Amino acid sequence: MPRERFNSWLRNEAETEVIPQAELWNTMTDTISLEEQIEQIFEALKTPVYQYLLSVFGEPEEAEDLAQDTFLRLYRALHKGQEINNIRFWVFRVAHNLAIDKRKHQQFVSVLQVDNWDEVEQNMPDRGLNPEQIILQKEKFEMLYQGLKLLTLNERQCLYLRAEGFRYKEIAEIMNIGVPTVGEYLRRSIKKLGGQNNE
Amino acid sequence: MSKNKFTKLKFENDHLSEDQLLMLVDGELSAKEASNTRQHLEICWTCRRELEKIEETISTFIEFRKKIQTPLNPAPPNKWNNFNRLLRETQRELEQPKRSWLNLYNFSPFQLRLGIASIAVFLITVLLFQLVTVEKISAAELLDKASIKQNEKVNSTSQPVVYQKLRVRAGDAKQMDWEVWNDAGNSRSKQTISGNQPKESIDVLQELSEILQKNRMDPLKPLSPESFKSWHGSLTDKTDEITENEAVTLKTTNHKISFDGQISEAVVRFRQNDFHPFDQIIKVKTANGEKTFQISEVNFEVVSLNTLKPNFFDETPISNEIVKITKITPSPSPLSSASPEATTSPGKEEFSATSLTLRTENNNPKPELTTKTIATADLEVEVLQLLSNAKADLGDEITVKRENGVLYVRGLVETPERKNEILNSLQSVRQNQAVKIELNTVAEAVAKQKSPPSGKPTKVDDLETKTLTSAAQNDLVEHFGNEVEARRFASNTVNRSSQALSHVYALRRLAKQFSAAELKNLSPEAKAKWLNLISSHARNFAANSESLSRELGNVFNAPRVSGAVNVEVNSLDDLPRAIESLFAMASSNDRLIRSALTLSDDDGKFSVLKAPQFWQSLKNAESLANKIAALK
């Protein structure tokens, strides 16, 4: 297959300007080497990618390995001369696909690494709140926490990708699903998080 | 969301749909749609309230993620320490060929002449080659793309079940048809074979499954990009060749043969339009020479689970045999001592450790089933029983799962003492190589009986010290005469309800632990143990439910009702449905009890405790649990 055709497939609809990539591309000057550029991109994106993988797929060690692998793939791709217009989108998509491939048989994923409400509650920040506000905050977070537990894997992926700032079209491409499906998953997620799980 | 749908919803109903509101919030509506929506919001209070709710939920989620989830998530275990090393290694790998050619001074004149001559020959070859072909993508890219395309197709169906009909030709044996249904969502599959000679067909299929398994291909998805990718990725010395004509063909040659039954060459052909693999030929090195298998796709469909009969996957004509085949261990070969895996240190990685053990123990050239290091369903029941003895099965925190022949017991425990307690309860299986226990101590509760998934008892305890009231508080105070007693009662009742529910969660996990086929294959002892666990949780639930009826009934003057459920529990086949029904009833009852007895902004919720339907539902759940407990 001609390289050009493959590249155009990679670029497919990724030119949305929603996530400003200026801070990443600013590093892409001729004055520093590709390896240094990768190191800078890694520094900028490693935490969001790790948090996404951890929140959606579970295990810390695996999340760390997959995140690192993603940036090494980015390095290989750029080294080969591949054109990547939206680095952040590319990185999340690759990380997502690596995780899906790796964990295709995994069914159960904890909502939080600390999967127990008591523990969550102990760690809840209450600085500057009066007792009534603390209770209200607990109420609202607990409802959300219980709602998070009800999310399916697809809903969870959509929700966390949306929280990362991706548009529906980008989420659809990362997850290999249709744009209306993204809307539907997000609607269900919001409903569950809002404590209305009647579906 | 299409414009049509938007327009239709807008004019058919007086209110905006949740889709529209969410898309408005997310800026996903077109300018015209957004303008229409905003106009409607200006005049409609109801829709404005709905919009606020959505925005509130999003804001709470973002706050939760920032203030709670992210801080509670552990830091990367290796603190990214490997990244710089890996980057340097990759850099060296990528730059190696360049350096070797640029250091011309290191070569003698003869070597240089020879090199230049070789380059010339190479360039001529390349030029000739380019006349007939175009630049190729790599095998990995091709496989990735095929995999993504396939996932796209699968994910476009809800609850997808992948059906593949394959025609298999093995050496001189006659061809046969092999049908596979994979329900990835529920980790189950079904297979059938048909051919003129069933016995011979089963033998061929067994042999093929063994080969695929040994070569890290997936015996349940023999013709798939993932399976090929998995094998391709496991090769250390290989050559790929991609050609493109009416189909895209990938031919991979494995240059390092280190065990009997290893694939020496595989050719897979993909359709041009969607990169779907439709034909695969594998050549296998055996003690008797080379053997060829061809797997061609006759049909491929992705259907929704809903369109299949409910017990479709329970009717498994040959899947049991195949499942066993996948547990077969690699057989030793005269070359196995030279295999790099033979030098892997035991315990470093569970799969290679397992292979190593078997390879050294098994000198029989014919593969055979082993029970020594491969986790069986019986062993799984044994571990479930041991965990139940330690009451560690009443929560989500400990999971027991078989993966690649290893039984994993994973979980988080509250204290070191609790961890020791559970480890002690697992003493009899801890030395078993097929069991891998991954219990971590974190400062959190594990046992569901102490801390049920809802966490609601904690909330009730909080309320005891606060001035807020529950919906039922006035009635409770009236009944008990004082507020302290009323709150204690509410707290105990909610706790009991959660306890009851935790037994239903345990039942559900037990029911889902094994497929119908696996259950049928359990030894009589293991099956009795498993049923005993089911029965014990069902009895515990029934007892808790009975206490709830009695205690709540005393306070709220419950009407006399007797259990009346239509669900029959006569055999193992009835069990999954019965447990799901019980779960639906129990979770609904628990929700009602909690909403009535804990903090609520809606006094109306309390009235449910006075409705006859609630008491009927409590009794029904109890009655169904007793039926489940009685199953022999």
mmCIF file of C-alpha atoms in Angstrom, chain B residues 194-510:
data_model
loop_
_atom_site.group_PDB
_atom_site.id
_atom_site.type_symbol
_atom_site.label_atom_id
_atom_site.label_comp_id
_atom_site.label_asym_id
_atom_site.label_seq_id
_atom_site.Cartn_x
_atom_site.Cartn_y
_atom_site.Cartn_z
ATOM 1 C CA SER B 194 -18.706 -30.450 10.075
ATOM 2 C CA GLY B 195 -17.051 -32.779 7.616
ATOM 3 C CA ASN B 196 -17.498 -36.153 6.045
ATOM 4 C CA GLN B 197 -15.339 -37.829 8.648
ATOM 5 C CA PRO B 198 -16.136 -36.355 12.059
ATOM 6 C CA LYS B 199 -13.463 -38.279 13.925
ATOM 7 C CA GLU B 200 -10.763 -37.200 11.521
ATOM 8 C CA SER B 201 -12.069 -33.617 11.607
ATOM 9 C CA ILE B 202 -11.860 -33.469 15.388
ATOM 10 C CA ASP B 203 -8.311 -34.805 15.255
ATOM 11 C CA VAL B 204 -7.295 -32.202 12.707
ATOM 12 C CA LEU B 205 -8.908 -29.444 14.709
ATOM 13 C CA GLN B 206 -7.211 -30.595 17.888
ATOM 14 C CA GLU B 207 -3.866 -30.670 16.157
ATOM 15 C CA LEU B 208 -4.418 -27.234 14.630
ATOM 16 C CA SER B 209 -5.543 -25.737 17.943
ATOM 17 C CA GLU B 210 -2.441 -27.113 19.648
ATOM 18 C CA ILE B 211 -0.228 -25.593 16.982
ATOM 19 C CA LEU B 212 -1.940 -22.216 17.167
ATOM 20 C CA GLN B 213 -1.703 -22.233 20.934
ATOM 21 C CA LYS B 214 1.966 -23.161 20.935
ATOM 22 C CA ASN B 215 2.719 -20.376 18.480
ATOM 23 C CA ARG B 216 0.830 -17.737 20.469
ATOM 24 C CA MET B 217 -1.965 -17.590 17.952
ATOM 25 C CA ASP B 218 -5.505 -17.569 19.235
ATOM 26 C CA PRO B 219 -7.231 -20.949 18.722
ATOM 27 C CA LEU B 220 -10.598 -19.260 19.152
ATOM 28 C CA LYS B 221 -9.855 -16.625 16.513
ATOM 29 C CA PRO B 222 -7.638 -18.585 14.148
ATOM 30 C CA LEU B 223 -8.084 -16.200 11.246
ATOM 31 C CA SER B 224 -7.874 -12.737 12.742
ATOM 32 C CA PRO B 225 -5.395 -9.847 12.658
ATOM 33 C CA GLU B 226 -4.929 -10.115 16.440
ATOM 34 C CA SER B 227 -3.997 -13.768 16.302
ATOM 35 C CA PHE B 228 -1.507 -13.237 13.486
ATOM 36 C CA LYS B 229 -0.129 -10.156 15.230
ATOM 37 C CA SER B 230 0.395 -12.088 18.430
ATOM 38 C CA TRP B 231 2.455 -14.747 16.588
ATOM 39 C CA HIS B 232 4.259 -12.163 14.492
ATOM 40 C CA GLY B 233 5.211 -10.201 17.607
ATOM 41 C CA SER B 234 6.616 -13.312 19.294
ATOM 42 C CA LEU B 235 9.175 -13.966 16.542
ATOM 43 C CA THR B 236 12.713 -12.788 17.129
ATOM 44 C CA ASP B 237 14.131 -13.499 13.680
ATOM 45 C CA LYS B 238 11.711 -13.041 10.809
ATOM 46 C CA THR B 239 11.240 -11.597 7.340
ATOM 47 C CA ASP B 240 8.050 -10.000 6.086
ATOM 48 C CA GLU B 241 6.980 -9.633 2.514
ATOM 49 C CA ILE B 242 3.945 -7.622 1.512
ATOM 50 C CA THR B 243 2.520 -7.724 -1.973
ATOM 51 C CA GLU B 244 -0.540 -6.018 -3.312
ATOM 52 C CA ASN B 245 -2.628 -7.160 -6.235
ATOM 53 C CA GLU B 246 -6.283 -8.089 -5.942
ATOM 54 C CA ALA B 247 -5.593 -8.708 -2.252
ATOM 55 C CA VAL B 248 -2.936 -7.515 0.178
ATOM 56 C CA THR B 249 -0.753 -10.491 1.053
ATOM 57 C CA LEU B 250 1.558 -10.665 4.025
ATOM 58 C CA LYS B 251 4.064 -13.491 4.096
ATOM 59 C CA THR B 252 6.110 -13.873 7.234
ATOM 60 C CA THR B 253 8.993 -16.319 7.428
ATOM 61 C CA ASN B 254 10.261 -17.401 10.805
ATOM 62 C CA HIS B 255 14.009 -18.074 10.671
ATOM 63 C CA LYS B 256 14.366 -19.386 14.178
ATOM 64 C CA ILE B 257 12.806 -22.788 14.678
ATOM 65 C CA SER B 258 13.239 -23.890 18.250
ATOM 66 C CA PHE B 259 10.464 -26.361 18.981
ATOM 67 C CA ASP B 260 8.442 -29.079 17.377
ATOM 68 C CA GLY B 261 5.212 -27.744 15.951
ATOM 69 C CA GLN B 262 6.584 -24.265 15.382
ATOM 70 C CA ILE B 263 5.237 -22.272 12.461
ATOM 71 C CA SER B 264 8.006 -21.668 9.925
ATOM 72 C CA GLU B 265 5.988 -19.575 7.512
ATOM 73 C CA ALA B 266 2.563 -17.998 7.452
ATOM 74 C CA VAL B 267 0.804 -16.214 4.658
ATOM 75 C CA VAL B 268 -2.302 -14.181 5.322
ATOM 76 C CA ARG B 269 -4.361 -12.427 2.674
ATOM 77 C CA PHE B 270 -6.434 -9.321 3.348
ATOM 78 C CA ARG B 271 -9.228 -7.813 1.279
ATOM 79 C CA GLN B 272 -8.204 -4.583 -0.430
ATOM 80 C CA ASN B 273 -11.194 -2.528 0.589
ATOM 81 C CA ASP B 274 -11.394 -3.164 4.322
ATOM 82 C CA PHE B 275 -8.233 -5.143 5.187
ATOM 83 C CA HIS B 276 -10.276 -8.063 6.370
ATOM 84 C CA PRO B 277 -8.208 -11.284 6.481
ATOM 85 C CA PHE B 278 -9.878 -14.017 4.472
ATOM 86 C CA ASP B 279 -7.284 -16.680 3.947
ATOM 87 C CA GLN B 280 -4.276 -17.968 5.846
ATOM 88 C CA ILE B 281 -1.752 -20.681 5.132
ATOM 89 C CA ILE B 282 0.606 -21.841 7.813
ATOM 90 C CA LYS B 283 3.564 -24.147 7.413
ATOM 91 C CA VAL B 284 4.560 -26.043 10.504
ATOM 92 C CA LYS B 285 7.818 -27.856 11.264
ATOM 93 C CA THR B 286 7.105 -31.219 12.814
ATOM 94 C CA ALA B 287 9.227 -34.222 13.650
ATOM 95 C CA ASN B 288 8.014 -35.813 10.417
ATOM 96 C CA GLY B 289 8.787 -32.870 8.182
ATOM 97 C CA GLU B 290 6.619 -29.956 7.193
ATOM 98 C CA LYS B 291 2.858 -29.769 7.432
ATOM 99 C CA THR B 292 0.603 -27.192 5.844
ATOM 100 C CA PHE B 293 -2.740 -25.900 7.055
ATOM 101 C CA GLN B 294 -4.979 -23.622 5.078
ATOM 102 C CA ILE B 295 -7.742 -21.707 6.820
ATOM 103 C CA SER B 296 -10.128 -19.911 4.476
ATOM 104 C CA GLU B 297 -13.054 -17.813 5.511
ATOM 105 C CA VAL B 298 -16.420 -18.841 4.141
ATOM 106 C CA ASN B 299 -18.474 -16.403 6.159
ATOM 107 C CA PHE B 300 -17.904 -13.608 8.668
ATOM 108 C CA GLU B 301 -20.638 -11.809 10.516
ATOM 109 C CA VAL B 302 -21.011 -9.675 13.589
ATOM 110 C CA VAL B 303 -24.370 -10.261 15.206
ATOM 111 C CA SER B 304 -25.866 -8.883 18.367
ATOM 112 C CA LEU B 305 -26.127 -11.212 21.339
ATOM 113 C CA ASN B 306 -29.813 -10.286 21.566
ATOM 114 C CA THR B 307 -30.477 -11.968 18.248
ATOM 115 C CA LEU B 308 -29.250 -15.344 19.517
ATOM 116 C CA LYS B 309 -31.220 -17.780 21.625
ATOM 117 C CA PRO B 310 -30.713 -17.119 25.351
ATOM 118 C CA ASN B 311 -29.003 -20.472 25.918
ATOM 119 C CA PHE B 312 -27.112 -20.397 22.646
ATOM 120 C CA PHE B 313 -23.696 -20.560 24.267
ATOM 121 C CA ASP B 314 -24.724 -23.317 26.638
ATOM 122 C CA GLU B 315 -25.243 -25.735 23.794
ATOM 123 C CA THR B 316 -21.617 -26.497 23.172
ATOM 124 C CA PRO B 317 -21.192 -29.469 20.871
ATOM 125 C CA ILE B 318 -17.419 -29.503 20.818
ATOM 126 C CA SER B 319 -16.274 -26.489 22.748
ATOM 127 C CA ASN B 320 -15.336 -28.542 25.791
ATOM 128 C CA GLU B 321 -12.777 -30.466 23.870
ATOM 129 C CA ILE B 322 -11.393 -27.320 22.356
ATOM 130 C CA VAL B 323 -11.227 -25.575 25.677
ATOM 131 C CA LYS B 324 -9.130 -28.466 26.884
ATOM 132 C CA ILE B 325 -6.922 -28.208 23.870
ATOM 133 C CA THR B 326 -6.103 -24.640 24.685
ATOM 134 C CA LYS B 327 -4.720 -25.825 28.000
ATOM 135 C CA ILE B 328 -2.261 -28.195 26.357
ATOM 136 C CA THR B 329 1.311 -27.342 27.114
ATOM 137 C CA PRO B 330 4.094 -26.982 24.609
ATOM 138 C CA SER B 331 5.671 -30.328 23.947
ATOM 139 C CA PRO B 332 9.400 -30.700 24.245
ATOM 140 C CA SER B 333 11.494 -30.960 21.179
ATOM 141 C CA PRO B 334 15.059 -32.018 20.583
ATOM 142 C CA LEU B 335 15.798 -28.315 20.160
ATOM 143 C CA SER B 336 14.029 -27.165 23.265
ATOM 144 C CA SER B 337 17.161 -26.986 25.346
ATOM 145 C CA ALA B 338 18.429 -24.359 22.933
ATOM 146 C CA SER B 339 15.295 -22.305 23.342
ATOM 147 C CA PRO B 340 15.813 -18.936 25.001
ATOM 148 C CA GLU B 341 12.798 -19.675 27.179
ATOM 149 C CA ALA B 342 14.674 -22.552 28.790
ATOM 150 C CA THR B 343 16.947 -20.048 30.437
ATOM 151 C CA THR B 344 14.136 -17.903 31.804
ATOM 152 C CA SER B 345 14.355 -17.730 35.538
ATOM 153 C CA PRO B 346 11.358 -19.412 37.209
ATOM 154 C CA GLY B 347 8.854 -17.049 38.680
ATOM 155 C CA LYS B 348 9.946 -14.149 36.555
ATOM 156 C CA GLU B 349 6.968 -14.430 34.324
ATOM 157 C CA GLU B 350 4.155 -16.833 34.939
ATOM 158 C CA PHE B 351 3.678 -18.052 31.385
ATOM 159 C CA SER B 352 7.276 -18.791 30.656
ATOM 160 C CA ALA B 353 7.668 -20.291 34.116
ATOM 161 C CA THR B 354 4.808 -22.647 33.399
ATOM 162 C CA SER B 355 6.264 -23.605 30.057
ATOM 163 C CA LEU B 356 9.637 -24.216 31.584
ATOM 164 C CA THR B 357 8.326 -26.484 34.282
ATOM 165 C CA LEU B 358 6.379 -28.550 31.851
ATOM 166 C CA ARG B 359 9.126 -28.754 29.334
ATOM 167 C CA THR B 360 11.546 -30.178 31.810
ATOM 168 C CA GLU B 361 9.076 -32.567 33.330
ATOM 169 C CA ASN B 362 7.506 -33.873 30.202
ATOM 170 C CA ASN B 363 9.658 -35.953 27.929
ATOM 171 C CA ASN B 364 6.817 -37.405 25.979
ATOM 172 C CA PRO B 365 6.987 -36.019 22.463
ATOM 173 C CA LYS B 366 3.204 -36.073 22.178
ATOM 174 C CA PRO B 367 1.448 -33.172 23.854
ATOM 175 C CA GLU B 368 -0.706 -34.214 26.710
ATOM 176 C CA LEU B 369 -3.124 -32.636 29.087
ATOM 177 C CA THR B 370 -1.670 -31.701 32.387
ATOM 178 C CA THR B 371 -3.336 -30.887 35.639
ATOM 179 C CA LYS B 372 -0.196 -30.220 37.565
ATOM 180 C CA THR B 373 0.504 -26.647 36.640
ATOM 181 C CA ILE B 374 -2.604 -25.661 34.754
ATOM 182 C CA ALA B 375 -5.432 -24.243 36.816
ATOM 183 C CA THR B 376 -8.603 -26.282 36.460
ATOM 184 C CA ALA B 377 -12.185 -25.320 37.182
ATOM 185 C CA ASP B 378 -12.073 -27.705 40.149
ATOM 186 C CA LEU B 379 -9.133 -25.790 41.560
ATOM 187 C CA GLU B 380 -11.079 -22.582 41.027
ATOM 188 C CA VAL B 381 -13.975 -23.951 43.092
ATOM 189 C CA GLU B 382 -11.530 -25.000 45.782
ATOM 190 C CA VAL B 383 -10.115 -21.464 45.983
ATOM 191 C CA LEU B 384 -13.619 -19.947 46.018
ATOM 192 C CA GLN B 385 -14.501 -22.249 48.900
ATOM 193 C CA LEU B 386 -11.370 -21.255 50.825
ATOM 194 C CA LEU B 387 -12.073 -17.559 50.288
ATOM 195 C CA SER B 388 -15.639 -18.074 51.396
ATOM 196 C CA ASN B 389 -14.395 -19.735 54.580
ATOM 197 C CA ALA B 390 -12.445 -16.548 55.253
ATOM 198 C CA LYS B 391 -15.553 -14.502 54.377
ATOM 199 C CA ALA B 392 -13.547 -12.843 51.644
ATOM 200 C CA ASP B 393 -16.171 -13.419 48.987
ATOM 201 C CA LEU B 394 -18.664 -10.812 50.075
ATOM 202 C CA GLY B 395 -17.217 -7.951 48.111
ATOM 203 C CA ASP B 396 -15.823 -6.862 44.796
ATOM 204 C CA GLU B 397 -12.379 -6.575 46.237
ATOM 205 C CA ILE B 398 -11.183 -10.119 45.675
ATOM 206 C CA THR B 399 -11.469 -11.603 42.257
ATOM 207 C CA VAL B 400 -10.688 -15.138 41.204
ATOM 208 C CA LYS B 401 -10.023 -15.609 37.546
ATOM 209 C CA ARG B 402 -8.338 -18.117 35.294
ATOM 210 C CA GLU B 403 -6.184 -16.640 32.569
ATOM 211 C CA ASN B 404 -3.912 -18.672 30.335
ATOM 212 C CA GLY B 405 -4.020 -21.631 32.675
ATOM 213 C CA VAL B 406 -3.132 -19.623 35.761
ATOM 214 C CA LEU B 407 -5.648 -18.972 38.503
ATOM 215 C CA TYR B 408 -5.278 -15.410 39.722
ATOM 216 C CA VAL B 409 -6.534 -14.368 43.131
ATOM 217 C CA ARG B 410 -6.355 -10.603 43.146
ATOM 218 C CA GLY B 411 -7.499 -8.089 45.672
ATOM 219 C CA LEU B 412 -6.945 -5.239 48.042
ATOM 220 C CA VAL B 413 -7.130 -5.827 51.751
ATOM 221 C CA GLU B 414 -7.644 -3.513 54.668
ATOM 222 C CA THR B 415 -4.830 -4.399 57.007
ATOM 223 C CA PRO B 416 -1.799 -6.677 57.098
ATOM 224 C CA GLU B 417 -3.713 -8.835 59.587
ATOM 225 C CA ARG B 418 -6.569 -9.270 57.157
ATOM 226 C CA LYS B 419 -4.157 -10.100 54.399
ATOM 227 C CA ASN B 420 -2.516 -12.766 56.557
ATOM 228 C CA GLU B 421 -5.899 -14.125 57.466
ATOM 229 C CA ILE B 422 -6.803 -14.544 53.802
ATOM 230 C CA LEU B 423 -3.396 -15.920 52.898
ATOM 231 C CA ASN B 424 -3.700 -18.436 55.727
ATOM 232 C CA SER B 425 -7.083 -19.497 54.452
ATOM 233 C CA LEU B 426 -5.451 -20.118 51.063
ATOM 234 C CA GLN B 427 -2.577 -22.057 52.643
ATOM 235 C CA SER B 428 -3.457 -25.337 50.960
ATOM 236 C CA VAL B 429 -3.169 -23.860 47.468
ATOM 237 C CA ARG B 430 -0.373 -21.338 47.945
ATOM 238 C CA GLN B 431 2.333 -23.753 46.843
ATOM 239 C CA ASN B 432 0.384 -24.671 43.748
ATOM 240 C CA GLN B 433 2.210 -23.273 40.725
ATOM 241 C CA ALA B 434 -1.049 -22.742 38.912
ATOM 242 C CA VAL B 435 -2.286 -20.313 41.566
ATOM 243 C CA LYS B 436 -1.012 -16.777 41.637
ATOM 244 C CA ILE B 437 -2.078 -14.689 44.594
ATOM 245 C CA GLU B 438 -1.826 -10.930 44.259
ATOM 246 C CA LEU B 439 -3.133 -9.434 47.475
ATOM 247 C CA ASN B 440 -2.041 -5.941 48.287
ATOM 248 C CA THR B 441 -2.387 -4.164 51.566
ATOM 249 C CA VAL B 442 -3.834 -0.695 51.264
ATOM 250 C CA ALA B 443 -5.512 1.370 53.890
ATOM 251 C CA GLU B 444 -8.991 0.338 52.913
ATOM 252 C CA ALA B 445 -11.554 -2.254 53.717
ATOM 253 C CA VAL B 446 -11.893 -5.320 51.616
ATOM 254 C CA ALA B 447 -14.525 -7.458 53.173
ATOM 255 C CA LYS B 448 -17.942 -6.642 51.803
ATOM 256 C CA GLN B 449 -19.598 -7.790 55.013
ATOM 257 C CA LYS B 450 -17.870 -4.905 56.777
ATOM 258 C CA SER B 451 -18.199 -2.428 53.977
ATOM 259 C CA PRO B 452 -20.811 -3.165 51.344
ATOM 260 C CA PRO B 453 -20.485 -1.615 47.903
ATOM 261 C CA SER B 454 -22.994 1.110 48.518
ATOM 262 C CA GLY B 455 -21.167 2.470 51.532
ATOM 263 C CA LYS B 456 -24.532 3.594 52.784
ATOM 264 C CA PRO B 457 -24.160 2.518 56.411
ATOM 265 C CA THR B 458 -21.408 5.067 56.790
ATOM 266 C CA LYS B 459 -23.769 7.708 55.576
ATOM 267 C CA VAL B 460 -26.376 6.705 58.136
ATOM 268 C CA ASP B 461 -23.792 6.804 60.915
ATOM 269 C CA ASP B 462 -22.937 10.310 59.836
ATOM 270 C CA LEU B 463 -26.530 11.320 60.038
ATOM 271 C CA GLU B 464 -26.736 10.219 63.647
ATOM 272 C CA THR B 465 -24.506 13.053 64.623
ATOM 273 C CA LYS B 466 -26.057 15.598 62.341
ATOM 274 C CA THR B 467 -29.329 17.445 62.477
ATOM 275 C CA LEU B 468 -30.584 16.365 59.076
ATOM 276 C CA THR B 469 -33.578 14.114 58.914
ATOM 277 C CA SER B 470 -34.535 11.116 56.864
ATOM 278 C CA ALA B 471 -37.900 10.751 55.212
ATOM 279 C CA ALA B 472 -39.052 8.183 57.741
ATOM 280 C CA GLN B 473 -37.708 9.935 60.803
ATOM 281 C CA ASN B 474 -40.992 11.267 62.163
ATOM 282 C CA ASP B 475 -42.642 7.860 62.006
ATOM 283 C CA LEU B 476 -39.613 6.183 63.529
ATOM 284 C CA VAL B 477 -39.412 8.689 66.373
ATOM 285 C CA GLU B 478 -43.094 8.211 66.999
ATOM 286 C CA HIS B 479 -42.651 4.455 67.155
ATOM 287 C CA PHE B 480 -39.493 4.341 69.269
ATOM 288 C CA GLY B 481 -40.286 7.331 71.443
ATOM 289 C CA ASN B 482 -36.917 9.033 70.966
ATOM 290 C CA GLU B 483 -34.626 10.175 68.202
ATOM 291 C CA VAL B 484 -31.558 8.170 69.221
ATOM 292 C CA GLU B 485 -33.417 4.856 69.061
ATOM 293 C CA ALA B 486 -35.058 5.852 65.794
ATOM 294 C CA ARG B 487 -31.712 6.593 64.192
ATOM 295 C CA ARG B 488 -30.138 3.441 65.535
ATOM 296 C CA PHE B 489 -32.976 1.440 64.018
ATOM 297 C CA ALA B 490 -32.589 3.201 60.656
ATOM 298 C CA SER B 491 -28.853 2.612 60.675
ATOM 299 C CA ASN B 492 -29.177 -1.094 61.580
ATOM 300 C CA THR B 493 -31.840 -1.658 58.964
ATOM 301 C CA VAL B 494 -29.838 -0.070 56.171
ATOM 302 C CA ASN B 495 -26.809 -2.099 57.265
ATOM 303 C CA ARG B 496 -28.792 -5.291 57.184
ATOM 304 C CA SER B 497 -30.174 -4.481 53.758
ATOM 305 C CA SER B 498 -26.666 -3.897 52.449
ATOM 306 C CA GLN B 499 -25.505 -7.133 54.031
ATOM 307 C CA ALA B 500 -28.317 -8.982 52.323
ATOM 308 C CA LEU B 501 -27.371 -7.393 49.021
ATOM 309 C CA SER B 502 -23.733 -8.346 49.429
ATOM 310 C CA HIS B 503 -24.796 -12.015 49.480
ATOM 311 C CA VAL B 504 -26.609 -11.499 46.179
ATOM 312 C CA TYR B 505 -23.488 -9.895 44.714
ATOM 313 C CA ALA B 506 -21.561 -12.969 45.834
ATOM 314 C CA LEU B 507 -24.193 -15.199 44.216
ATOM 315 C CA ARG B 508 -23.894 -13.303 40.973
ATOM 316 C CA ARG B 509 -20.139 -13.621 40.929
ATOM 317 C CA LEU B 510 -20.363 -17.326 41.634
#
